[in-house]
């Protein structure tokens, strides 16, 4: 329990909540219990619901909170507060696993990616989707695979393009960035190169640059490629690897109202996929002297780390199941899921430290284990923090009773409707 309270000390949780106006000075709401109920507030096999979070709080804190008292706390201030906690946790916790590729020459390996979250259709105005009569948000992450941290996260509507949130600059120096096709843009690659950074990206299907040189010599009657466009010769090649220099055309940034055209030479590598009888094509500014084609393919597989992270968030933490039409609640549940992930990984580090060296903990299996024990952990954490919740019977009565006296229970309504009427 000390590990968790070091990650989020109670004093910090209370002081920051006051700063942002999440709680009043009378402290009727016990903010540490409130935060931890969001982190651990789900049981094995149960969907995340606001009522479930409230029950978790009532089973932990000294005094229960009413449904109205709980729901009125779900404000934009709480959104900002939970986001701050996520950012604090990101600085402390490793997410996800380390990269195995031998790329120590770089200061950091960065992975940019995003995933779509389907929302209630009533939120279509706030979170515009690509298709009509739908609502969708997008979670954008910039993952530092070297330090095993998430350096940046953003939440936008689905229509916001991933690439608009990636900023080039001097921070790229001596860093390697791995992109999927959503970030493909020649000008972006040029700016990374000019800032002293490196990149590897899949080559877009409609990209057809001119080959200016071959970077590998072939024996025999090899097909000459120089001067030809890349896509025009692929079907004629049967090599295991393609390794060429290409020239691309791009637009510079606006200057005095105009944007000039420019060219830049990069390297394109192809690795043959025998099953598909095709090539996986990558564009990069990494040199052949340091990285052979097979090395680039191996490096690009590091992107799978983020795909696994998104899959864990969606399968174990139900990140894409938002049954609410409240914009603020969507963000609260999103940050609650991220906090759950961060705390889960922090406990995984602790478990790994205590276990024998030969024991392996697959991330998704660990996530399922953590989730199934979440209520137990919350109970022990509450005891560690000194909380004395009401007796179990009192909590059962509180949670199970009808909330609104004027609202009939469904079974009562049906029973009344089906009773035979007496003739007068």
XYZ file of C-alpha atoms in Angstrom:
424
model
C 0.000 0.000 0.000
C 2.943 2.295 0.637
C 3.790 2.022 -3.067
C 0.406 3.429 -4.073
C 0.346 6.229 -1.508
C 3.819 7.248 -2.658
C 2.554 7.507 -6.218
C -0.421 9.644 -5.130
C 0.065 10.921 -1.544
C -3.184 11.793 0.259
C -1.937 15.272 1.137
C -1.215 16.035 -2.508
C -4.613 14.678 -3.587
C -6.411 16.894 -1.063
C -4.405 20.067 -1.691
C -4.653 19.859 -5.471
C -8.394 19.148 -5.264
C -8.830 22.341 -3.231
C -6.722 24.333 -5.686
C -8.980 23.331 -8.575
C -12.241 23.645 -6.639
C -13.064 19.935 -6.790
C -13.912 19.912 -3.063
C -15.028 22.554 -0.585
C -13.062 23.469 2.493
C -15.379 21.521 4.797
C -14.053 18.354 3.161
C -17.364 16.471 3.301
C -16.022 14.516 0.354
C -12.937 12.482 1.260
C -10.918 13.088 -1.879
C -8.319 10.278 -1.484
C -11.130 7.725 -1.204
C -12.864 9.436 -4.135
C -9.779 9.141 -6.350
C -8.990 5.557 -5.406
C -12.626 4.560 -6.000
C -12.183 5.664 -9.599
C -8.913 3.770 -9.887
C -10.215 0.519 -8.405
C -13.937 1.048 -8.788
C -14.785 -2.001 -10.826
C -15.157 -5.697 -10.095
C -14.300 -8.682 -12.274
C -16.731 -8.908 -15.173
C -18.671 -5.752 -14.169
C -19.010 -2.853 -16.586
C -17.759 0.509 -15.497
C -20.720 2.579 -14.284
C -21.015 5.742 -12.234
C -23.179 3.856 -9.751
C -20.361 1.328 -9.410
C -17.843 4.058 -8.658
C -20.182 5.492 -6.015
C -20.578 2.088 -4.394
C -16.805 1.712 -4.322
C -16.499 5.097 -2.614
C -19.181 4.220 -0.053
C -17.423 0.954 0.759
C -14.165 2.815 1.437
C -14.850 6.253 2.926
C -15.951 7.040 6.479
C -19.322 8.402 5.371
C -21.408 7.383 2.330
C -22.317 9.866 -0.357
C -25.762 10.118 -1.915
C -26.288 9.652 -5.669
C -26.984 13.372 -6.061
C -23.943 14.328 -4.015
C -21.788 12.019 -6.121
C -23.068 13.081 -9.531
C -22.753 16.799 -8.777
C -19.006 16.246 -8.382
C -18.662 15.173 -12.021
C -17.624 18.610 -13.256
C -15.084 20.135 -15.646
C -12.910 20.784 -12.567
C -12.833 17.048 -11.860
C -11.861 16.435 -15.499
C -8.901 18.811 -15.114
C -8.003 17.253 -11.774
C -7.952 13.661 -13.066
C -5.969 14.712 -16.121
C -3.368 16.274 -13.804
C -3.175 12.998 -11.883
C -2.671 11.080 -15.125
C 0.161 13.409 -16.135
C 1.749 13.054 -12.689
C 1.476 9.285 -12.949
C 2.998 9.267 -16.425
C 6.127 10.846 -14.978
C 6.440 8.062 -12.424
C 5.209 4.845 -14.002
C 6.582 2.748 -16.862
C 4.027 2.114 -19.643
C 4.257 -0.252 -21.435
C 7.100 -2.813 -21.823
C 10.660 -1.970 -22.837
C 11.797 -2.037 -26.455
C 14.103 -4.934 -27.271
C 15.626 -3.543 -30.466
C 19.304 -2.558 -30.319
C 18.921 1.178 -30.827
C 20.997 2.558 -27.995
C 22.522 5.224 -30.195
C 19.319 7.289 -29.902
C 18.457 9.394 -26.890
C 14.853 8.137 -27.075
C 12.611 6.144 -29.370
C 9.243 7.861 -29.711
C 6.033 6.298 -31.041
C 3.111 8.488 -32.132
C -0.308 6.883 -32.454
C -4.018 7.347 -31.824
C -7.133 5.250 -31.328
C -10.834 5.973 -31.831
C -13.330 5.737 -28.958
C -16.990 5.291 -29.894
C -19.344 7.544 -27.888
C -23.075 8.028 -27.378
C -24.704 9.507 -30.489
C -26.055 12.443 -28.444
C -22.464 13.703 -28.198
C -22.137 14.068 -31.975
C -21.939 17.880 -31.744
C -19.140 17.834 -29.163
C -17.294 14.834 -30.635
C -17.807 14.837 -34.374
C -17.251 11.460 -36.017
C -16.280 10.537 -39.564
C -19.747 9.146 -40.201
C -23.083 10.851 -39.689
C -25.299 9.938 -36.733
C -22.255 8.814 -34.758
C -20.020 10.375 -32.124
C -16.389 9.535 -31.651
C -13.395 10.718 -29.660
C -9.765 10.032 -30.397
C -7.026 9.400 -27.857
C -3.626 10.538 -29.139
C -0.452 9.308 -27.439
C 3.217 10.139 -27.833
C 4.926 7.158 -26.229
C 8.578 7.165 -25.179
C 9.520 3.522 -25.692
C 13.024 4.022 -24.277
C 11.911 5.481 -20.950
C 8.695 3.410 -20.994
C 6.521 6.450 -20.405
C 3.805 8.368 -22.220
C 5.171 11.829 -22.897
C 1.973 13.386 -24.137
C -1.709 12.575 -24.457
C -4.546 14.489 -26.080
C -8.264 13.845 -26.441
C -10.036 15.243 -29.509
C -13.025 14.442 -31.658
C -12.673 11.634 -34.184
C -12.320 14.005 -37.145
C -9.162 15.633 -35.781
C -6.282 14.186 -37.751
C -3.528 12.516 -35.733
C -0.794 14.410 -37.511
C -2.083 17.864 -36.472
C -1.088 17.117 -32.869
C 2.521 16.165 -33.653
C 4.802 19.179 -33.286
C 8.280 19.239 -34.769
C 11.093 21.200 -33.140
C 14.473 21.052 -31.444
C 13.194 18.383 -29.009
C 13.631 15.864 -31.850
C 17.426 16.061 -31.808
C 18.953 12.579 -31.476
C 15.497 10.997 -31.126
C 13.999 8.343 -33.372
C 10.271 8.623 -34.146
C 8.180 5.740 -35.479
C 5.039 6.667 -37.418
C 2.059 4.861 -38.838
C 0.446 6.077 -42.066
C -1.787 8.603 -40.264
C 1.302 10.810 -39.765
C 2.739 10.402 -43.266
C 3.851 13.751 -44.666
C 7.074 14.525 -46.538
C 7.369 17.992 -45.009
C 7.154 16.480 -41.507
C 9.972 14.062 -42.340
C 12.095 16.931 -43.654
C 11.586 18.980 -40.481
C 12.532 15.999 -38.308
C 15.715 15.577 -40.351
C 16.524 19.298 -40.167
C 16.083 19.244 -36.375
C 18.627 16.445 -36.005
C 16.061 13.692 -35.487
C 15.456 10.363 -37.198
C 12.282 8.631 -38.328
C 10.892 5.417 -39.758
C 7.450 5.346 -41.367
C 5.488 2.990 -43.569
C 5.371 4.292 -47.125
C 1.913 5.445 -48.177
C 0.189 3.390 -50.855
C -0.117 6.319 -53.263
C 3.472 7.519 -52.694
C 5.526 6.877 -55.817
C 8.881 8.694 -55.498
C 11.637 8.658 -58.116
C 14.591 6.385 -57.366
C 17.851 8.327 -57.517
C 20.272 5.577 -56.474
C 20.473 1.945 -55.401
C 22.124 1.431 -52.026
C 22.940 -2.223 -52.598
C 24.713 -3.850 -55.494
C 23.174 -6.930 -57.106
C 25.074 -9.604 -58.982
C 24.091 -10.815 -62.423
C 21.456 -9.238 -64.635
C 19.658 -7.223 -61.993
C 16.955 -4.809 -63.116
C 18.344 -1.252 -62.976
C 16.139 0.991 -60.832
C 17.759 4.413 -60.962
C 15.554 7.050 -62.611
C 12.376 4.980 -62.317
C 9.421 5.507 -60.040
C 9.283 3.046 -57.173
C 5.766 1.651 -57.628
C 6.342 1.139 -61.346
C 9.030 -1.501 -60.782
C 7.794 -3.382 -57.706
C 5.917 -6.058 -59.639
C 9.053 -6.877 -61.642
C 11.248 -7.454 -58.593
C 11.792 -10.732 -56.781
C 14.472 -9.609 -54.337
C 14.205 -10.260 -50.635
C 15.066 -6.625 -49.903
C 14.790 -3.290 -51.680
C 17.189 -0.565 -50.557
C 17.153 2.657 -52.558
C 17.520 6.405 -52.300
C 14.516 8.406 -53.516
C 13.735 12.043 -54.145
C 10.488 13.491 -52.828
C 8.827 16.830 -53.458
C 7.224 18.862 -50.664
C 6.003 22.350 -49.851
C 7.930 24.552 -47.465
C 6.084 26.520 -44.791
C 4.410 29.782 -45.805
C 6.741 32.750 -46.280
C 5.393 36.186 -47.257
C 2.146 34.615 -48.348
C 3.619 31.907 -50.591
C 4.810 28.310 -50.151
C 7.732 27.243 -52.283
C 8.284 23.728 -53.615
C 11.430 21.899 -52.567
C 12.918 18.416 -52.839
C 14.631 16.094 -50.384
C 16.294 12.698 -50.652
C 15.412 9.906 -48.278
C 15.912 6.189 -48.112
C 13.177 3.645 -48.940
C 13.531 0.057 -47.790
C 11.362 -2.870 -48.812
C 11.173 -6.209 -46.985
C 9.434 -8.957 -48.918
C 6.400 -10.614 -47.351
C 6.383 -14.061 -48.929
C 2.854 -14.848 -47.743
C 1.392 -11.763 -49.400
C 3.859 -11.825 -52.323
C 4.468 -8.141 -51.749
C 6.815 -5.733 -49.981
C 6.511 -3.903 -46.688
C 7.904 -0.508 -47.631
C 9.465 1.944 -45.172
C 10.775 5.484 -45.640
C 13.525 6.737 -43.338
C 16.572 8.987 -42.987
C 18.590 6.265 -41.237
C 21.698 5.296 -43.164
C 22.466 1.869 -44.606
C 25.858 1.909 -42.895
C 24.137 1.696 -39.505
C 20.843 -0.075 -40.264
C 20.245 -2.836 -42.792
C 16.727 -3.421 -44.182
C 15.996 -6.237 -41.711
C 17.040 -3.904 -38.860
C 14.517 -1.276 -39.965
C 11.720 -3.829 -40.099
C 12.631 -4.975 -36.585
C 12.732 -1.403 -35.281
C 9.323 -0.643 -36.778
C 7.837 -3.584 -34.889
C 8.382 -1.532 -31.730
C 5.168 0.222 -32.716
C 3.356 -2.925 -31.635
C 4.006 -1.804 -28.043
C 1.465 1.001 -28.433
C -1.009 -1.259 -30.235
C -0.863 -3.616 -27.263
C -1.416 -0.675 -24.935
C -4.539 0.415 -26.814
C -5.822 -3.160 -26.900
C -5.342 -3.503 -23.149
C -7.187 -0.248 -22.500
C -10.106 -1.361 -24.644
C -10.390 -5.001 -23.604
C -9.470 -4.834 -19.910
C -10.500 -1.281 -19.034
C -13.438 -0.951 -21.475
C -12.063 2.318 -22.780
C -14.325 2.304 -25.834
C -17.596 1.637 -23.976
C -19.022 5.006 -22.917
C -22.738 4.682 -22.226
C -23.229 8.335 -21.329
C -24.276 11.480 -23.175
C -22.409 13.790 -20.767
C -19.243 15.228 -22.281
C -17.520 15.701 -18.911
C -18.345 12.176 -17.771
C -16.720 10.788 -20.942
C -13.454 12.493 -20.047
C -13.736 11.481 -16.389
C -14.146 7.832 -17.384
C -11.290 8.125 -19.887
C -8.880 9.501 -17.293
C -10.126 6.965 -14.737
C -9.209 4.200 -17.187
C -5.754 5.698 -17.719
C -5.243 6.026 -13.972
C -6.244 2.381 -13.558
C -3.681 1.409 -16.173
C -0.937 3.462 -14.523
C -1.624 2.047 -11.071
C -1.810 -1.451 -12.534
C 1.625 -1.057 -14.125
C 3.073 0.409 -10.942
C 1.912 -2.652 -9.011
C 3.274 -4.877 -11.778
C 6.708 -3.343 -11.199
C 6.369 -4.159 -7.509
C 5.265 -7.737 -8.204
C 8.138 -8.209 -10.658
C 10.633 -6.962 -8.068
C 9.342 -9.446 -5.483
C 8.995 -12.475 -7.781
C 11.718 -14.863 -8.883
C 13.705 -13.674 -11.893
C 12.520 -16.490 -14.170
C 8.819 -15.610 -13.713
C 7.257 -13.749 -16.649
C 4.120 -11.607 -16.360
C 2.424 -11.074 -19.774
C 0.818 -7.576 -19.724
C -2.697 -8.672 -20.655
C -2.694 -11.554 -18.162
C -1.491 -9.175 -15.494
C -4.238 -6.680 -16.408
C -6.903 -9.354 -15.979
C -5.374 -10.397 -12.630
C -5.230 -6.798 -11.418
C -8.824 -6.171 -12.392
C -10.130 -9.281 -10.645
C -8.379 -8.225 -7.413
C -9.200 -4.506 -7.659
C -11.922 -4.455 -4.995
C -9.704 -6.345 -2.561
C -6.836 -3.922 -3.146
C -9.189 -0.972 -2.621
C -10.430 -2.480 0.646
C -6.891 -2.962 1.992
C -5.875 0.511 0.804
C -8.835 2.024 2.647
C -7.738 0.280 5.856
C -4.147 1.458 5.299
C -5.378 5.053 4.954
C -7.356 4.743 8.182
C -10.880 4.879 6.778
C -13.744 3.291 8.749
C -16.667 2.792 6.357
C -20.178 2.139 7.736
C -21.091 -1.468 8.599
C -21.728 -3.737 5.637
C -25.464 -4.113 6.348
C -25.888 -0.341 6.441
C -24.110 0.008 3.095
C -26.238 -2.747 1.550
C -29.423 -0.969 2.636
C -28.107 2.349 1.321
C -27.115 1.014 -2.099
C -30.079 -1.307 -2.712
C -32.976 0.980 -1.798
C -35.111 2.790 -4.323
C -33.526 6.197 -4.973
C -36.641 8.260 -5.825
C -39.768 7.562 -3.842
C -41.917 8.949 -6.621
C -40.401 6.607 -9.211
C -42.024 3.128 -9.024
C -39.860 0.057 -9.343
C -40.435 -1.741 -12.644
C -41.636 -4.943 -10.981
C -44.177 -2.979 -8.926
C -45.498 -1.271 -12.036
C -45.878 -4.540 -13.895
C -47.579 -6.208 -10.925
C -50.080 -3.385 -10.632
C -50.788 -3.359 -14.362
C -51.477 -7.093 -14.486
C -53.769 -7.297 -11.453
C -57.431 -8.071 -12.330
C -59.688 -5.072 -11.960
C -62.688 -5.274 -9.624
C -66.117 -4.333 -10.994
C -67.895 -1.621 -9.084
